[in-house]
CSV table of C-alpha atoms in Angstrom, one decimal:
chain,number,residue,atom,x,y,z
A,252,UNK,CA,22.4,78.4,99.3
A,253,UNK,CA,20.1,79.5,96.3
A,254,UNK,CA,17.5,78.0,94.2
A,255,UNK,CA,18.5,75.4,91.6
A,256,UNK,CA,16.7,77.5,88.7
A,257,UNK,CA,19.6,79.2,87.0
A,258,UNK,CA,22.4,77.8,89.3
A,259,UNK,CA,25.1,77.4,87.3
A,260,UNK,CA,25.1,80.1,85.0
A,261,UNK,CA,28.7,81.1,85.3
A,262,UNK,CA,29.6,84.7,85.7
A,263,UNK,CA,32.9,84.4,86.6
A,264,UNK,CA,35.8,85.9,84.5
A,265,UNK,CA,38.1,83.0,83.7
A,266,UNK,CA,41.6,84.4,82.3
A,267,UNK,CA,44.2,81.5,81.8
A,268,UNK,CA,46.1,79.7,79.2
A,269,UNK,CA,45.7,76.0,78.2
A,270,UNK,CA,49.3,74.0,78.0
A,271,UNK,CA,49.4,72.2,74.7
A,272,UNK,CA,52.3,69.7,74.4
A,273,UNK,CA,54.0,69.4,71.4
A,274,UNK,CA,53.1,66.3,69.3
A,275,UNK,CA,54.8,64.1,66.9
A,276,UNK,CA,53.4,64.2,63.4
A,277,UNK,CA,54.0,61.7,60.8
A,278,UNK,CA,52.4,60.9,57.2
A,279,UNK,CA,52.4,58.5,54.9
A,280,UNK,CA,50.5,58.7,51.6
A,281,UNK,CA,48.3,56.0,50.4
A,282,UNK,CA,48.4,55.2,46.8
A,283,UNK,CA,45.3,53.6,46.6
A,284,UNK,CA,43.1,57.2,47.9
A,285,UNK,CA,45.7,59.5,46.8
A,286,UNK,CA,45.5,61.1,50.5
A,287,UNK,CA,47.7,61.2,53.5
A,288,UNK,CA,47.6,58.9,56.0
A,289,UNK,CA,48.5,60.8,59.4
A,290,UNK,CA,50.0,59.6,62.4
A,291,UNK,CA,49.8,61.9,65.6
A,292,UNK,CA,52.0,60.9,69.2
A,293,UNK,CA,52.3,57.2,66.7
A,294,UNK,CA,48.4,56.9,66.2
A,295,UNK,CA,46.2,57.0,63.4
A,296,UNK,CA,42.4,57.5,63.2
A,297,UNK,CA,40.8,54.6,60.8
A,298,UNK,CA,37.2,54.3,59.7
A,299,UNK,CA,35.1,51.9,58.2
A,300,UNK,CA,31.8,53.2,56.8
A,301,UNK,CA,30.4,55.2,59.9
A,302,UNK,CA,32.7,53.8,62.7
A,303,UNK,CA,36.1,54.9,63.6
A,304,UNK,CA,39.3,53.4,65.7
A,305,UNK,CA,42.7,53.4,66.0
A,306,UNK,CA,45.8,51.8,64.4
A,307,UNK,CA,49.5,52.1,65.8
A,308,UNK,CA,52.3,53.7,64.0
A,309,UNK,CA,53.5,50.0,63.6
A,310,UNK,CA,50.1,49.0,61.7
A,311,UNK,CA,49.1,47.1,64.6
A,312,UNK,CA,45.6,47.3,65.7
A,313,UNK,CA,45.1,49.5,68.7
A,314,UNK,CA,40.7,50.3,68.3
A,315,UNK,CA,38.1,48.0,66.4
A,316,UNK,CA,36.2,50.1,63.9
A,317,UNK,CA,33.3,50.2,66.6
A,318,UNK,CA,33.0,53.5,67.5
A,319,UNK,CA,30.4,56.0,66.3
A,320,UNK,CA,32.7,59.3,67.2
A,321,UNK,CA,36.2,59.8,68.6
A,322,UNK,CA,37.9,62.4,70.3
A,323,UNK,CA,41.9,63.2,70.3
A,324,UNK,CA,44.4,61.8,72.3
A,325,UNK,CA,45.7,63.8,74.9
A,326,UNK,CA,47.7,62.7,77.9
A,327,UNK,CA,47.4,59.3,76.7
A,328,UNK,CA,43.7,59.2,76.2
A,329,UNK,CA,40.9,59.6,74.4
A,330,UNK,CA,37.0,60.1,74.2
A,331,UNK,CA,35.0,57.5,72.6
A,332,UNK,CA,31.2,57.0,71.7
A,333,UNK,CA,29.7,53.8,70.8
A,334,UNK,CA,26.3,55.5,70.5
A,335,UNK,CA,25.4,59.3,71.0
A,336,UNK,CA,25.0,58.6,74.7
A,337,UNK,CA,27.3,55.6,75.3
A,338,UNK,CA,30.6,57.5,76.0
A,339,UNK,CA,34.0,56.3,77.4
A,340,UNK,CA,37.7,56.8,77.8
A,341,UNK,CA,39.8,54.9,75.7
A,342,UNK,CA,43.6,54.5,76.6
A,343,UNK,CA,46.6,54.9,74.2
A,344,UNK,CA,47.5,50.9,75.0
A,345,UNK,CA,44.5,50.4,73.6
A,346,UNK,CA,42.7,49.7,77.1
A,347,UNK,CA,38.7,51.0,77.8
A,348,UNK,CA,39.7,52.5,81.2
A,349,UNK,CA,36.2,54.0,81.4
A,350,UNK,CA,33.8,51.9,80.0
A,351,UNK,CA,31.2,53.2,77.5
A,352,UNK,CA,28.4,53.9,79.6
A,353,UNK,CA,27.9,57.5,79.8
A,354,UNK,CA,26.2,60.4,78.7
A,355,UNK,CA,29.4,61.6,78.6
A,356,UNK,CA,32.9,61.3,80.2
A,357,UNK,CA,36.0,63.7,80.9
A,358,UNK,CA,39.1,63.0,80.3
A,359,UNK,CA,40.9,62.0,83.2
A,360,UNK,CA,42.5,64.1,85.9
A,361,UNK,CA,43.8,62.9,89.1
A,362,UNK,CA,43.2,59.5,87.9
A,363,UNK,CA,39.8,60.2,88.2
A,364,UNK,CA,37.4,60.7,85.1
A,365,UNK,CA,34.2,62.9,85.5
A,366,UNK,CA,31.3,61.1,83.9
A,367,UNK,CA,27.7,62.3,83.3
A,368,UNK,CA,24.3,59.8,83.5
A,369,UNK,CA,20.9,60.6,83.3
A,370,UNK,CA,22.0,64.6,84.3
A,371,UNK,CA,23.8,63.4,87.1
A,372,UNK,CA,27.4,63.4,87.9
A,373,UNK,CA,29.7,60.9,89.3
A,374,UNK,CA,33.3,60.0,89.0
A,375,UNK,CA,35.3,56.4,87.8
A,376,UNK,CA,38.7,55.7,88.2
A,377,UNK,CA,40.6,54.5,85.5
A,378,UNK,CA,39.7,50.4,86.1
A,379,UNK,CA,36.1,51.2,85.0
A,380,UNK,CA,34.4,51.2,88.8
A,381,UNK,CA,32.5,54.4,89.5
A,382,UNK,CA,34.0,55.4,92.7
A,383,UNK,CA,31.9,58.1,93.1
A,384,UNK,CA,28.0,57.4,92.4
A,385,UNK,CA,26.3,59.7,90.0
A,386,UNK,CA,24.3,61.6,92.4
A,387,UNK,CA,25.4,65.3,92.0
A,388,UNK,CA,24.0,67.7,90.1
A,389,UNK,CA,26.6,69.0,88.8
A,390,UNK,CA,30.8,68.7,89.2
A,391,UNK,CA,33.9,69.6,87.8
A,392,UNK,CA,36.6,67.3,87.6
A,393,UNK,CA,39.6,66.6,89.9
A,394,UNK,CA,42.4,69.2,90.4
A,395,UNK,CA,44.7,69.5,93.4
A,396,UNK,CA,42.9,66.3,94.5
A,397,UNK,CA,39.5,68.2,94.8
A,398,UNK,CA,36.3,68.0,92.6
A,399,UNK,CA,33.6,71.2,92.9
A,400,UNK,CA,30.5,69.8,93.2
A,401,UNK,CA,26.9,70.3,94.2
A,402,UNK,CA,24.8,68.7,96.7
A,403,UNK,CA,21.0,68.4,97.6
A,404,UNK,CA,20.1,70.0,100.9
A,405,UNK,CA,16.2,69.4,100.3
A,406,UNK,CA,14.2,69.1,97.0
A,407,UNK,CA,14.3,72.8,96.7
A,408,UNK,CA,17.6,73.5,97.3
A,409,UNK,CA,21.4,73.1,96.4
A,410,UNK,CA,24.6,74.5,97.5
A,411,UNK,CA,28.5,73.9,96.5
A,412,UNK,CA,31.3,72.3,97.9
A,413,UNK,CA,34.1,69.8,97.4
A,414,UNK,CA,34.8,66.3,97.5
A,415,UNK,CA,38.5,64.4,97.4
A,416,UNK,CA,39.3,61.3,95.5
A,417,UNK,CA,37.0,59.0,97.5
A,418,UNK,CA,34.1,61.0,97.1
A,419,UNK,CA,34.3,62.4,101.1
A,420,UNK,CA,32.8,65.8,101.4
A,421,UNK,CA,35.8,67.7,102.4
A,422,UNK,CA,34.2,70.9,103.9
A,423,UNK,CA,30.5,72.1,104.5
A,424,UNK,CA,28.3,72.7,101.5
A,425,UNK,CA,28.1,76.5,102.8
A,426,UNK,CA,28.8,77.9,98.7
A,427,UNK,CA,26.2,79.6,96.1
A,428,UNK,CA,28.8,78.1,93.7
A,429,UNK,CA,32.4,76.4,93.8
A,430,UNK,CA,35.0,76.7,91.0
A,431,UNK,CA,37.8,74.2,90.9
A,432,UNK,CA,41.3,74.7,92.2
A,433,UNK,CA,44.1,76.5,90.4
A,434,UNK,CA,47.4,77.0,91.7
A,435,UNK,CA,46.0,75.5,95.2
A,436,UNK,CA,43.1,78.0,95.6
A,437,UNK,CA,39.7,78.2,94.2
A,438,UNK,CA,36.8,80.9,93.8
A,439,UNK,CA,33.9,80.1,95.6
A,440,UNK,CA,30.7,82.2,96.3
A,441,UNK,CA,28.5,83.0,98.6
A,442,UNK,CA,25.7,85.6,99.7
A,443,UNK,CA,25.9,86.7,95.7
A,444,UNK,CA,29.9,87.6,96.6
A,445,UNK,CA,33.1,85.7,95.4
A,446,UNK,CA,35.8,84.8,97.6
A,447,UNK,CA,39.1,82.8,97.3
A,448,UNK,CA,39.5,79.3,99.5
A,449,UNK,CA,42.9,77.6,99.8
A,450,UNK,CA,43.2,73.3,99.9
A,451,UNK,CA,42.5,73.1,103.2
A,452,UNK,CA,38.8,75.2,103.0
A,453,UNK,CA,40.1,79.0,104.7
A,454,UNK,CA,39.2,81.7,103.5
A,455,UNK,CA,41.9,83.5,101.9
A,456,UNK,CA,40.1,86.3,100.5
A,457,UNK,CA,36.7,87.8,101.9
A,458,UNK,CA,33.2,87.2,99.7
A,459,UNK,CA,33.3,90.9,99.2
A,460,UNK,CA,33.7,90.8,95.2
A,461,UNK,CA,31.1,90.8,92.3
A,462,UNK,CA,34.1,88.7,89.9
A,463,UNK,CA,37.0,87.2,90.2
A,464,UNK,CA,39.4,85.7,88.0
A,465,UNK,CA,41.0,82.3,88.4
A,466,UNK,CA,44.3,82.0,90.2
A,467,UNK,CA,47.5,81.9,88.1
A,468,UNK,CA,51.2,82.5,88.7
A,469,UNK,CA,50.2,83.3,92.1
A,470,UNK,CA,47.9,86.4,91.0
A,471,UNK,CA,44.7,86.8,90.1
A,472,UNK,CA,42.1,89.7,90.2
A,473,UNK,CA,39.0,90.7,91.6
A,474,UNK,CA,36.2,93.4,91.6
A,475,UNK,CA,33.0,94.4,90.1
A,476,UNK,CA,31.8,95.7,86.8
A,477,UNK,CA,33.7,98.9,87.1
A,478,UNK,CA,37.2,97.4,87.2
A,479,UNK,CA,39.1,94.9,89.4
A,480,UNK,CA,42.3,95.1,91.5
A,481,UNK,CA,45.1,92.7,91.3
A,482,UNK,CA,46.3,90.6,94.5
A,483,UNK,CA,49.4,88.7,94.9
A,484,UNK,CA,49.0,85.2,96.9
A,485,UNK,CA,51.3,84.4,99.8
A,486,UNK,CA,50.3,81.1,101.7
A,487,UNK,CA,47.0,82.4,103.3
A,488,UNK,CA,47.2,85.6,102.5
A,489,UNK,CA,46.0,87.6,99.4
A,490,UNK,CA,47.7,91.4,99.3
A,491,UNK,CA,45.7,94.0,97.1
A,492,UNK,CA,48.6,95.4,95.3
A,493,UNK,CA,46.6,98.1,92.7
A,494,UNK,CA,43.2,100.0,92.8
A,495,UNK,CA,40.4,98.3,91.2
A,496,UNK,CA,40.8,99.9,88.0
A,497,UNK,CA,41.6,97.0,85.1
A,498,UNK,CA,40.5,93.8,83.8
A,499,UNK,CA,43.2,91.1,82.7
A,500,UNK,CA,43.1,90.7,78.9
A,501,UNK,CA,46.1,87.9,78.6
A,502,UNK,CA,47.3,85.3,80.5
A,503,UNK,CA,49.6,86.1,83.3
A,504,UNK,CA,53.5,84.9,81.7
A,505,UNK,CA,57.1,86.2,82.7
A,506,UNK,CA,56.0,88.2,85.6
A,507,UNK,CA,53.5,90.4,83.0
A,508,UNK,CA,49.8,90.1,82.3
A,509,UNK,CA,48.0,92.2,79.9
A,510,UNK,CA,45.1,94.7,81.1
A,511,UNK,CA,43.0,97.2,80.1
A,512,UNK,CA,42.1,100.5,82.1
A,513,UNK,CA,39.9,103.4,80.9
A,514,UNK,CA,39.6,101.3,77.8
A,515,UNK,CA,43.7,101.9,77.5
A,516,UNK,CA,45.6,98.4,77.1
A,517,UNK,CA,49.0,97.8,78.5
A,518,UNK,CA,50.8,95.6,80.8
A,519,UNK,CA,50.9,95.1,84.4
A,520,UNK,CA,54.0,93.5,86.3
A,521,UNK,CA,53.2,91.1,89.5
A,522,UNK,CA,53.9,93.6,91.9
A,523,UNK,CA,50.8,95.8,90.0
A,524,UNK,CA,53.7,98.3,88.1
A,525,UNK,CA,52.8,99.4,85.0
A,526,UNK,CA,55.6,98.3,83.1
A,527,UNK,CA,53.7,99.2,80.0
A,528,UNK,CA,51.7,101.8,80.3
A,529,UNK,CA,48.0,101.4,79.2
A,530,UNK,CA,47.5,104.3,76.1
A,531,UNK,CA,47.3,101.5,73.6
A,532,UNK,CA,43.5,100.7,71.5
A,533,UNK,CA,45.0,97.3,70.2
A,534,UNK,CA,47.9,94.9,72.1
A,535,UNK,CA,48.7,91.6,71.7
A,536,UNK,CA,50.4,88.5,73.8
A,537,UNK,CA,53.8,88.7,73.4
A,538,UNK,CA,56.0,85.9,70.9
A,539,UNK,CA,59.7,86.3,70.6
A,540,UNK,CA,59.5,89.3,73.4
A,541,UNK,CA,57.5,91.7,71.0
A,542,UNK,CA,53.3,92.2,70.8
A,543,UNK,CA,51.5,94.1,68.2
A,544,UNK,CA,50.5,97.8,69.1
A,545,UNK,CA,47.8,99.7,67.9
A,546,UNK,CA,47.1,103.0,68.3
A,547,UNK,CA,43.8,104.5,66.5
A,548,UNK,CA,44.5,102.8,63.2
A,549,UNK,CA,47.9,102.3,63.3
A,550,UNK,CA,50.1,99.3,63.9
A,551,UNK,CA,53.5,98.7,65.3
A,552,UNK,CA,55.8,96.7,68.0
A,553,UNK,CA,56.7,96.8,70.9
A,554,UNK,CA,59.1,94.8,73.1
A,555,UNK,CA,59.0,93.8,76.8
A,556,UNK,CA,59.7,96.8,78.0
A,557,UNK,CA,57.5,99.1,76.3
A,558,UNK,CA,60.3,100.0,73.9
A,559,UNK,CA,59.1,100.8,70.3
A,560,UNK,CA,60.5,98.3,67.9
A,561,UNK,CA,58.7,98.7,64.6
A,562,UNK,CA,57.2,102.4,64.8
A,563,UNK,CA,53.1,102.4,65.1
A,564,UNK,CA,52.3,104.1,61.5
A,565,UNK,CA,51.6,101.1,59.4
A,566,UNK,CA,48.2,99.6,58.1
A,567,UNK,CA,46.5,96.1,58.7
A,568,UNK,CA,43.6,96.5,56.1
A,569,UNK,CA,44.4,93.3,53.9
A,570,UNK,CA,42.1,90.1,54.8
A,571,UNK,CA,45.0,87.6,54.9
A,572,UNK,CA,47.7,86.8,57.0
A,573,UNK,CA,48.5,87.3,60.8
A,574,UNK,CA,50.7,90.2,61.1
A,575,UNK,CA,52.8,92.0,63.7
A,576,UNK,CA,53.1,88.6,65.4
A,577,UNK,CA,56.8,86.9,64.8
A,578,UNK,CA,57.1,83.3,63.3
A,579,UNK,CA,60.5,82.3,62.2
A,580,UNK,CA,62.0,85.0,64.0
A,581,UNK,CA,59.9,87.5,60.8
A,582,UNK,CA,56.7,89.6,61.3
A,583,UNK,CA,54.6,90.2,58.2
A,584,UNK,CA,53.8,94.1,58.3
A,585,UNK,CA,51.7,96.1,55.5
A,586,UNK,CA,51.6,99.7,54.8
A,587,UNK,CA,49.8,101.2,51.9
A,588,UNK,CA,48.0,97.7,50.6
A,589,UNK,CA,51.6,96.3,50.5
A,590,UNK,CA,53.2,93.7,52.8
A,591,UNK,CA,56.8,92.8,53.8
A,592,UNK,CA,58.6,91.3,56.6
A,593,UNK,CA,60.6,92.7,59.7
A,594,UNK,CA,63.0,91.0,61.7
A,595,UNK,CA,63.4,91.1,65.4
A,596,UNK,CA,64.9,94.6,65.6
A,597,UNK,CA,62.2,95.8,63.3
A,598,UNK,CA,64.4,96.0,59.9
A,599,UNK,CA,62.3,95.5,57.1
A,600,UNK,CA,64.4,92.5,55.5
A,601,UNK,CA,61.7,91.9,53.2
A,602,UNK,CA,60.5,94.3,50.9
A,603,UNK,CA,56.6,95.7,50.6
A,604,UNK,CA,56.1,93.7,47.4
A,605,UNK,CA,53.6,91.8,48.3
A,606,UNK,CA,49.8,92.4,47.6
A,607,UNK,CA,48.7,89.4,50.1
A,608,UNK,CA,51.1,87.3,52.5
A,609,UNK,CA,50.9,85.0,55.2
A,610,UNK,CA,53.1,84.5,58.2
A,611,UNK,CA,55.9,82.0,58.0
A,612,UNK,CA,55.4,78.7,59.0
A,613,UNK,CA,58.2,76.0,58.6
A,614,UNK,CA,60.7,78.2,56.7
A,615,UNK,CA,58.1,79.0,53.8
A,616,UNK,CA,55.6,81.3,53.3
A,617,UNK,CA,52.6,81.5,50.9
A,618,UNK,CA,52.7,85.0,49.4
A,619,UNK,CA,51.0,87.0,46.3
A,620,UNK,CA,52.7,88.9,43.6
A,621,UNK,CA,51.3,90.2,40.3
A,622,UNK,CA,48.0,88.3,40.4
A,623,UNK,CA,49.9,84.6,41.4
A,624,UNK,CA,50.8,82.9,45.0
A,625,UNK,CA,54.1,81.3,45.3
A,626,UNK,CA,56.5,80.6,47.9
A,627,UNK,CA,59.5,82.5,49.4
A,628,UNK,CA,61.9,81.6,52.3
A,629,UNK,CA,63.2,83.8,55.3
A,630,UNK,CA,65.9,85.3,53.1
A,631,UNK,CA,63.0,86.6,50.8
A,632,UNK,CA,64.3,84.1,47.7
A,633,UNK,CA,61.2,82.2,46.0
A,634,UNK,CA,61.1,79.1,47.0
A,635,UNK,CA,58.0,78.0,44.8
A,636,UNK,CA,57.3,80.1,41.3
A,637,UNK,CA,54.2,82.1,41.0
A,638,UNK,CA,51.8,80.0,39.4
A,639,UNK,CA,49.0,79.6,42.2
A,640,UNK,CA,45.8,80.5,42.4
A,641,UNK,CA,45.7,80.3,45.8
A,642,UNK,CA,48.2,78.6,48.2
A,643,UNK,CA,47.8,78.2,52.4
A,644,UNK,CA,51.0,77.7,54.9
A,645,UNK,CA,52.8,74.9,55.6
A,646,UNK,CA,51.6,72.9,58.5
A,647,UNK,CA,53.2,69.5,59.6
A,648,UNK,CA,54.9,69.2,56.5
A,649,UNK,CA,52.1,70.2,53.9
A,650,UNK,CA,50.5,72.8,52.4
A,651,UNK,CA,47.5,72.7,49.6
A,652,UNK,CA,47.5,74.7,46.6
A,653,UNK,CA,45.3,75.4,43.6
A,654,UNK,CA,47.0,75.3,40.2
A,655,UNK,CA,44.7,75.8,36.9
A,656,UNK,CA,41.8,75.7,39.1
A,657,UNK,CA,42.4,72.0,40.5
A,658,UNK,CA,43.3,71.8,44.2
A,659,UNK,CA,46.6,69.7,44.9
A,660,UNK,CA,48.3,69.0,47.9
A,661,UNK,CA,52.5,69.9,48.4
A,662,UNK,CA,55.1,68.9,51.1
A,663,UNK,CA,58.3,71.2,51.9
A,664,UNK,CA,60.3,70.0,49.0
A,665,UNK,CA,57.0,71.2,46.5
A,666,UNK,CA,56.6,67.9,45.6
A,667,UNK,CA,52.9,67.1,44.7
A,668,UNK,CA,51.2,64.3,46.9
A,669,UNK,CA,47.8,64.3,45.8
A,670,UNK,CA,45.3,64.5,42.7
A,671,UNK,CA,49.0,64.9,40.8
A,672,UNK,CA,47.5,64.1,37.3
A,673,UNK,CA,51.1,63.5,36.3
A,674,UNK,CA,52.5,66.6,38.2
A,675,UNK,CA,55.8,65.3,40.0
A,676,UNK,CA,56.8,68.7,41.6
A,677,UNK,CA,56.2,72.5,41.7
A,678,UNK,CA,59.7,73.3,41.7
């Protein structure tokens, strides 16, 4: 147990990834304002004065314009605020599943929404019932049907434990700090040291470590400020796979995780083998089986086995672009102030002709040539002429361009959509 002062300062190292579901996006154009109306997953945010609401893709009302603030829908739910301290949860069917009574409300997990009122935490179900009262000094959302909470031992001391979805305390409150479960395990801190428990409360890893990461894909790291070891999980057992020489820098994926050792970067497999040796000064996450690699001031591309796809002899000096990362199977590269594109084998397929460029998006890339911006396709053909003062990558079928000092919005066919002033198309 520990005094409440400074209690919930988080010193755990979180290494993880956030899954983002693909969204369906559709545009309409409102001729009255010359602007786009954006529907994401069939729902559009509406506004009247300083109040917001939602309507469906078919034009029917989802929620009236009564909310001071609204969030974005995720997994069928959205946070809404009637006022700054009147927060609740709205479903994609337009039902207020958590009433706007709280200082804050989190999106549901395990059928429960974490709510806060007057600095105390509790949980509401999705029928608007406060099934676990707002009595906890702190709590995290549910995962694995368990939520980490703090409970008062007396007026001065607090401890951490877990509750089930009905609010029953599952384990004796022994911990200085308890974190949410991930992959069936949770980091817990006692006597200033981290350990790991399973969903039954069994201690899988003893309380020995100053730092720990959340378990993911069956592995985690634990150690101190000088280095961490890779561990693999199996049931009630955590097996140490490496010496405490590493720090994780990417999320585990495809049987590999990015690490730093002695200031140099590489990749381990889940058995602790350096499948890409820790020799690089910079290394990225893999995309399409490739990743950026830097040695001193030179850049290139390597594959998942560490083989060099693009020699590590290129530059990264210009301001724009996302270089050495593949989009639409092409990667933007730079040398001697000029930019071009290589394919997955490292072959130069679009010459180094451009002084500025962005990565490809939706089959097109904005590039700067002889002082003007235009768009090229993945074959390197000019798609929109070099007439723009500035140009942005396409997103959801739209891009913004500046032409003769004015800003325009265009679609993938080059047609003008807003502020057109008689311009129909730039093609």
